[in-house]
């Protein structure tokens, strides 16, 4: 597939956007989290960076809610840029946090993650990522505190609101995506993104080696996302894609590890 199909994808501005019925996309420093209204209550998919907190509060307030009204946080994985508001949510508002059991240690220590390339040297080879990483730093990327999470997300077992976890290990060992089949939505976390903050490169891809534990594994599980047939894709970084998951996967496979 030609990259021209996703040439319009890329950087998302900070703020709140309604991206589907009952779904708010919260973006801070090119990192996305999602507020999802379900029949079982309101859940948060991923928890962003620390300075995304005002946006989360605002997104909830638009629906007449407060942080304590969240019934759960479901994490795609435990990297620092996806757990930044957890400490406040759990300690101040008693919101339970759930993740795959393989990422429980990472949520507790969000900087101790496996990767294939040096975090320090990678920007030298990919200077396009330097401004993005600087924005993430200003959004609190270096001050994230880990928490204890429930390691009870089991792939294939339906969660609150009808979310179905899909095992997508590779970026981290316990990475999962979430499928909402009744709404034709797929929340991919960092299993597939439409913008890579480590390189500054737009388009469908897995995340760079500087933040991925096993790129070969990450590529090998993308067919599980294709199998959902989901039309709307909500990634952890980059723009929403409404053209179906299959072309995104095809492009990510063509791009490969980087």
mmCIF file of C-alpha atoms in Angstrom:
data_model
loop_
_atom_site.group_PDB
_atom_site.id
_atom_site.type_symbol
_atom_site.label_atom_id
_atom_site.label_comp_id
_atom_site.label_asym_id
_atom_site.label_seq_id
_atom_site.Cartn_x
_atom_site.Cartn_y
_atom_site.Cartn_z
ATOM 1 C CA UNK A 1 0.000 0.000 0.000
ATOM 2 C CA UNK A 2 1.242 3.509 -0.761
ATOM 3 C CA UNK A 3 1.906 5.858 2.122
ATOM 4 C CA UNK A 4 -0.111 8.495 0.231
ATOM 5 C CA UNK A 5 -3.271 6.999 1.657
ATOM 6 C CA UNK A 6 -2.289 8.204 5.130
ATOM 7 C CA UNK A 7 -0.317 11.282 4.158
ATOM 8 C CA UNK A 8 -2.909 13.457 5.896
ATOM 9 C CA UNK A 9 -2.348 11.754 9.218
ATOM 10 C CA UNK A 10 0.074 13.180 11.710
ATOM 11 C CA UNK A 11 0.299 15.548 14.620
ATOM 12 C CA UNK A 12 -2.777 16.098 16.732
ATOM 13 C CA UNK A 13 -3.164 19.416 18.562
ATOM 14 C CA UNK A 14 -3.602 19.504 22.312
ATOM 15 C CA UNK A 15 -7.238 19.498 23.330
ATOM 16 C CA UNK A 16 -10.444 17.488 23.398
ATOM 17 C CA UNK A 17 -12.231 16.176 20.336
ATOM 18 C CA UNK A 18 -15.386 14.121 20.031
ATOM 19 C CA UNK A 19 -14.284 11.331 17.717
ATOM 20 C CA UNK A 20 -17.276 8.981 17.950
ATOM 21 C CA UNK A 21 -20.620 8.811 19.689
ATOM 22 C CA UNK A 22 -19.793 8.923 23.391
ATOM 23 C CA UNK A 23 -16.018 8.963 22.841
ATOM 24 C CA UNK A 24 -13.769 11.941 23.634
ATOM 25 C CA UNK A 25 -10.151 11.972 22.478
ATOM 26 C CA UNK A 26 -7.882 13.820 24.915
ATOM 27 C CA UNK A 27 -4.541 14.874 23.421
ATOM 28 C CA UNK A 28 -1.588 16.322 25.319
ATOM 29 C CA UNK A 29 1.900 16.492 23.800
ATOM 30 C CA UNK A 30 0.909 14.223 20.910
ATOM 31 C CA UNK A 31 -0.260 11.496 23.277
ATOM 32 C CA UNK A 32 -3.890 10.382 23.223
ATOM 33 C CA UNK A 33 -6.216 8.965 25.846
ATOM 34 C CA UNK A 34 -9.911 8.269 25.391
ATOM 35 C CA UNK A 35 -12.961 8.878 27.545
ATOM 36 C CA UNK A 36 -15.625 6.334 26.621
ATOM 37 C CA UNK A 37 -19.243 6.557 27.750
ATOM 38 C CA UNK A 38 -20.828 3.101 28.017
ATOM 39 C CA UNK A 39 -24.035 1.616 29.392
ATOM 40 C CA UNK A 40 -21.965 0.449 32.366
ATOM 41 C CA UNK A 41 -20.472 3.852 33.145
ATOM 42 C CA UNK A 42 -17.638 6.038 31.879
ATOM 43 C CA UNK A 43 -14.180 4.526 31.430
ATOM 44 C CA UNK A 44 -10.813 5.995 30.514
ATOM 45 C CA UNK A 45 -8.541 4.232 28.052
ATOM 46 C CA UNK A 46 -4.968 5.160 28.979
ATOM 47 C CA UNK A 47 -4.054 8.042 31.245
ATOM 48 C CA UNK A 48 -1.786 10.321 29.244
ATOM 49 C CA UNK A 49 0.924 12.554 30.643
ATOM 50 C CA UNK A 50 0.626 14.395 33.985
ATOM 51 C CA UNK A 51 -0.270 17.739 32.427
ATOM 52 C CA UNK A 52 -3.200 16.217 30.563
ATOM 53 C CA UNK A 53 -5.076 16.361 33.865
ATOM 54 C CA UNK A 54 -6.906 19.679 33.180
ATOM 55 C CA UNK A 55 -8.064 18.320 29.824
ATOM 56 C CA UNK A 56 -9.375 15.154 31.454
ATOM 57 C CA UNK A 57 -11.274 17.196 34.044
ATOM 58 C CA UNK A 58 -12.687 19.397 31.291
ATOM 59 C CA UNK A 59 -13.730 16.414 29.157
ATOM 60 C CA UNK A 60 -15.564 14.919 32.117
ATOM 61 C CA UNK A 61 -17.183 18.241 33.020
ATOM 62 C CA UNK A 62 -18.638 18.516 29.520
ATOM 63 C CA UNK A 63 -20.616 15.398 30.391
ATOM 64 C CA UNK A 64 -21.540 16.634 33.857
ATOM 65 C CA UNK A 65 -19.023 14.327 35.513
ATOM 66 C CA UNK A 66 -16.038 14.458 37.836
ATOM 67 C CA UNK A 67 -12.938 12.217 38.006
ATOM 68 C CA UNK A 68 -14.516 10.197 40.832
ATOM 69 C CA UNK A 69 -17.333 9.250 38.443
ATOM 70 C CA UNK A 70 -14.992 7.139 36.318
ATOM 71 C CA UNK A 71 -15.734 3.466 36.864
ATOM 72 C CA UNK A 72 -12.310 2.301 35.657
ATOM 73 C CA UNK A 73 -9.110 3.061 33.793
ATOM 74 C CA UNK A 74 -8.121 0.395 31.269
ATOM 75 C CA UNK A 75 -4.519 0.598 30.077
ATOM 76 C CA UNK A 76 -3.228 -0.573 26.738
ATOM 77 C CA UNK A 77 0.221 -0.705 28.362
ATOM 78 C CA UNK A 78 2.305 0.783 31.131
ATOM 79 C CA UNK A 79 4.698 3.264 29.510
ATOM 80 C CA UNK A 80 5.173 6.598 31.293
ATOM 81 C CA UNK A 81 3.235 8.591 28.677
ATOM 82 C CA UNK A 82 0.128 6.457 29.171
ATOM 83 C CA UNK A 83 -0.013 6.406 32.983
ATOM 84 C CA UNK A 84 0.674 10.042 33.884
ATOM 85 C CA UNK A 85 -2.623 10.866 35.625
ATOM 86 C CA UNK A 86 -3.054 7.515 37.370
ATOM 87 C CA UNK A 87 -1.649 8.605 40.718
ATOM 88 C CA UNK A 88 -4.275 11.350 41.073
ATOM 89 C CA UNK A 89 -7.072 9.180 39.757
ATOM 90 C CA UNK A 90 -6.303 6.317 42.092
ATOM 91 C CA UNK A 91 -5.169 8.140 45.244
ATOM 92 C CA UNK A 92 -7.465 11.187 45.174
ATOM 93 C CA UNK A 93 -10.519 9.757 43.429
ATOM 94 C CA UNK A 94 -10.265 6.000 44.094
ATOM 95 C CA UNK A 95 -10.609 4.986 40.442
ATOM 96 C CA UNK A 96 -9.497 1.380 39.866
ATOM 97 C CA UNK A 97 -6.728 0.797 37.321
ATOM 98 C CA UNK A 98 -6.564 -2.319 35.159
ATOM 99 C CA UNK A 99 -3.846 -3.680 32.865
ATOM 100 C CA UNK A 100 -2.627 -6.994 31.479
ATOM 101 C CA UNK A 101 -0.691 -8.911 34.122
ATOM 102 C CA UNK A 102 2.541 -8.744 32.090
ATOM 103 C CA UNK A 103 2.556 -4.933 32.382
ATOM 104 C CA UNK A 104 1.808 -4.675 36.109
ATOM 105 C CA UNK A 105 5.536 -4.144 36.933
ATOM 106 C CA UNK A 106 5.778 -1.495 34.210
ATOM 107 C CA UNK A 107 2.817 0.481 35.572
ATOM 108 C CA UNK A 108 4.559 0.418 38.942
ATOM 109 C CA UNK A 109 7.889 1.519 37.391
ATOM 110 C CA UNK A 110 6.967 3.206 34.081
ATOM 111 C CA UNK A 111 10.540 4.049 33.058
ATOM 112 C CA UNK A 112 11.871 0.512 33.397
ATOM 113 C CA UNK A 113 10.823 -0.711 29.995
ATOM 114 C CA UNK A 114 12.529 -3.010 27.528
ATOM 115 C CA UNK A 115 13.599 -1.440 24.225
ATOM 116 C CA UNK A 116 15.718 -2.370 21.253
ATOM 117 C CA UNK A 117 17.625 0.930 20.886
ATOM 118 C CA UNK A 118 19.053 3.496 23.260
ATOM 119 C CA UNK A 119 16.646 6.251 24.271
ATOM 120 C CA UNK A 120 19.562 8.676 24.608
ATOM 121 C CA UNK A 121 21.133 8.067 21.184
ATOM 122 C CA UNK A 122 17.974 7.602 19.133
ATOM 123 C CA UNK A 123 17.197 11.322 18.693
ATOM 124 C CA UNK A 124 20.623 11.823 17.106
ATOM 125 C CA UNK A 125 19.625 9.526 14.273
ATOM 126 C CA UNK A 126 16.033 10.810 14.171
ATOM 127 C CA UNK A 127 16.143 14.568 14.898
ATOM 128 C CA UNK A 128 12.541 14.953 13.760
ATOM 129 C CA UNK A 129 11.482 13.483 17.075
ATOM 130 C CA UNK A 130 13.371 15.985 19.229
ATOM 131 C CA UNK A 131 10.670 18.713 19.281
ATOM 132 C CA UNK A 132 7.993 16.155 20.123
ATOM 133 C CA UNK A 133 10.028 14.631 22.922
ATOM 134 C CA UNK A 134 10.638 18.150 24.253
ATOM 135 C CA UNK A 135 6.879 18.764 24.326
ATOM 136 C CA UNK A 136 6.375 15.510 26.176
ATOM 137 C CA UNK A 137 8.993 16.570 28.720
ATOM 138 C CA UNK A 138 7.182 19.863 29.289
ATOM 139 C CA UNK A 139 3.977 17.878 29.803
ATOM 140 C CA UNK A 140 5.574 16.041 32.718
ATOM 141 C CA UNK A 141 7.131 13.031 30.995
ATOM 142 C CA UNK A 142 10.046 12.941 33.443
ATOM 143 C CA UNK A 143 7.909 13.185 36.574
ATOM 144 C CA UNK A 144 5.520 10.251 36.244
ATOM 145 C CA UNK A 145 4.973 8.169 39.345
ATOM 146 C CA UNK A 146 3.960 4.572 39.031
ATOM 147 C CA UNK A 147 1.019 2.950 40.788
ATOM 148 C CA UNK A 148 -0.177 -0.516 41.627
ATOM 149 C CA UNK A 149 -2.656 -1.751 39.016
ATOM 150 C CA UNK A 150 -4.938 -4.760 38.842
ATOM 151 C CA UNK A 151 -3.384 -7.219 36.397
ATOM 152 C CA UNK A 152 -6.701 -8.696 35.396
ATOM 153 C CA UNK A 153 -7.212 -7.711 31.752
ATOM 154 C CA UNK A 154 -7.512 -10.981 29.868
ATOM 155 C CA UNK A 155 -7.564 -10.969 26.067
ATOM 156 C CA UNK A 156 -10.902 -12.082 24.705
ATOM 157 C CA UNK A 157 -12.729 -11.519 28.002
ATOM 158 C CA UNK A 158 -15.273 -8.703 27.704
ATOM 159 C CA UNK A 159 -14.756 -5.756 30.049
ATOM 160 C CA UNK A 160 -16.989 -2.981 31.369
ATOM 161 C CA UNK A 161 -18.921 -1.347 28.566
ATOM 162 C CA UNK A 162 -18.331 -4.154 26.080
ATOM 163 C CA UNK A 163 -14.614 -3.536 25.505
ATOM 164 C CA UNK A 164 -12.859 -6.657 24.221
ATOM 165 C CA UNK A 165 -9.082 -6.782 24.860
ATOM 166 C CA UNK A 166 -6.861 -8.095 22.076
ATOM 167 C CA UNK A 167 -3.379 -9.340 22.948
ATOM 168 C CA UNK A 168 -0.837 -7.291 20.983
ATOM 169 C CA UNK A 169 2.518 -7.893 22.730
ATOM 170 C CA UNK A 170 5.656 -6.429 21.231
ATOM 171 C CA UNK A 171 5.638 -2.747 22.081
ATOM 172 C CA UNK A 172 5.492 -3.995 25.663
ATOM 173 C CA UNK A 173 5.107 -7.571 26.823
ATOM 174 C CA UNK A 174 1.575 -7.008 28.067
ATOM 175 C CA UNK A 175 0.271 -4.612 25.436
ATOM 176 C CA UNK A 176 -3.405 -4.942 24.512
ATOM 177 C CA UNK A 177 -5.743 -3.154 22.128
ATOM 178 C CA UNK A 178 -9.456 -2.702 22.833
ATOM 179 C CA UNK A 179 -12.233 -3.482 20.356
ATOM 180 C CA UNK A 180 -15.740 -2.064 20.681
ATOM 181 C CA UNK A 181 -17.521 -4.136 18.031
ATOM 182 C CA UNK A 182 -20.970 -2.611 18.613
ATOM 183 C CA UNK A 183 -19.519 0.793 17.670
ATOM 184 C CA UNK A 184 -17.023 -0.470 15.067
ATOM 185 C CA UNK A 185 -14.164 1.130 17.039
ATOM 186 C CA UNK A 186 -10.646 -0.137 17.675
ATOM 187 C CA UNK A 187 -8.430 1.532 20.292
ATOM 188 C CA UNK A 188 -4.931 0.423 19.379
ATOM 189 C CA UNK A 189 -2.740 2.103 21.981
ATOM 190 C CA UNK A 190 0.811 1.865 20.630
ATOM 191 C CA UNK A 191 0.319 -1.434 18.795
ATOM 192 C CA UNK A 192 -0.154 0.703 15.686
ATOM 193 C CA UNK A 193 0.041 4.501 15.588
ATOM 194 C CA UNK A 194 -0.478 7.155 12.944
ATOM 195 C CA UNK A 195 2.378 9.327 14.207
ATOM 196 C CA UNK A 196 5.599 8.243 15.889
ATOM 197 C CA UNK A 197 6.755 10.722 18.549
ATOM 198 C CA UNK A 198 10.256 9.225 18.563
ATOM 199 C CA UNK A 199 10.935 10.004 14.897
ATOM 200 C CA UNK A 200 8.388 12.716 14.096
ATOM 201 C CA UNK A 201 7.231 10.553 11.188
ATOM 202 C CA UNK A 202 3.515 10.546 10.230
ATOM 203 C CA UNK A 203 1.631 7.560 8.863
ATOM 204 C CA UNK A 204 0.699 4.073 9.991
ATOM 205 C CA UNK A 205 3.519 2.260 11.792
ATOM 206 C CA UNK A 206 4.603 0.506 14.924
ATOM 207 C CA UNK A 207 6.505 2.666 17.402
ATOM 208 C CA UNK A 208 10.262 3.130 17.052
ATOM 209 C CA UNK A 209 12.804 0.699 18.487
ATOM 210 C CA UNK A 210 13.706 3.245 21.179
ATOM 211 C CA UNK A 211 10.413 2.472 22.922
ATOM 212 C CA UNK A 212 9.564 -1.024 21.659
ATOM 213 C CA UNK A 213 10.591 -4.244 23.370
ATOM 214 C CA UNK A 214 10.318 -6.534 20.332
ATOM 215 C CA UNK A 215 9.584 -5.042 16.918
ATOM 216 C CA UNK A 216 9.317 -8.428 15.202
ATOM 217 C CA UNK A 217 6.654 -9.490 17.686
ATOM 218 C CA UNK A 218 4.864 -6.148 17.360
ATOM 219 C CA UNK A 219 4.627 -6.623 13.602
ATOM 220 C CA UNK A 220 3.618 -10.273 13.850
ATOM 221 C CA UNK A 221 0.482 -9.576 15.914
ATOM 222 C CA UNK A 222 -0.974 -6.864 13.689
ATOM 223 C CA UNK A 223 -3.103 -9.443 11.896
ATOM 224 C CA UNK A 224 -5.114 -9.711 15.108
ATOM 225 C CA UNK A 225 -6.124 -6.102 14.622
ATOM 226 C CA UNK A 226 -7.000 -6.698 10.979
ATOM 227 C CA UNK A 227 -9.252 -9.567 12.056
ATOM 228 C CA UNK A 228 -11.555 -7.125 13.866
ATOM 229 C CA UNK A 229 -12.489 -5.444 10.592
ATOM 230 C CA UNK A 230 -12.949 -2.229 12.580
ATOM 231 C CA UNK A 231 -13.710 0.893 10.570
ATOM 232 C CA UNK A 232 -12.559 3.601 13.005
ATOM 233 C CA UNK A 233 -9.093 3.338 14.563
ATOM 234 C CA UNK A 234 -8.151 5.357 17.652
ATOM 235 C CA UNK A 235 -4.360 5.240 18.192
ATOM 236 C CA UNK A 236 -2.211 6.171 21.162
ATOM 237 C CA UNK A 237 -0.327 8.726 19.045
ATOM 238 C CA UNK A 238 -1.525 10.530 15.948
ATOM 239 C CA UNK A 239 -4.805 11.212 14.202
ATOM 240 C CA UNK A 240 -7.935 9.097 14.184
ATOM 241 C CA UNK A 241 -8.286 6.956 11.044
ATOM 242 C CA UNK A 242 -11.733 6.197 9.623
ATOM 243 C CA UNK A 243 -10.756 4.150 6.586
ATOM 244 C CA UNK A 244 -10.614 0.739 8.248
ATOM 245 C CA UNK A 245 -7.858 -1.083 10.091
ATOM 246 C CA UNK A 246 -6.685 -3.217 7.136
ATOM 247 C CA UNK A 247 -4.898 -0.464 5.160
ATOM 248 C CA UNK A 248 -3.211 0.806 8.319
ATOM 249 C CA UNK A 249 -1.838 -2.643 9.072
ATOM 250 C CA UNK A 250 -0.697 -3.078 5.473
ATOM 251 C CA UNK A 251 1.220 0.187 5.626
ATOM 252 C CA UNK A 252 2.736 -0.561 9.028
ATOM 253 C CA UNK A 253 3.960 -3.929 7.772
ATOM 254 C CA UNK A 254 5.463 -2.289 4.688
ATOM 255 C CA UNK A 255 7.221 0.290 6.845
ATOM 256 C CA UNK A 256 8.505 -2.345 9.241
ATOM 257 C CA UNK A 257 10.757 -1.797 12.231
ATOM 258 C CA UNK A 258 12.607 1.509 12.470
#
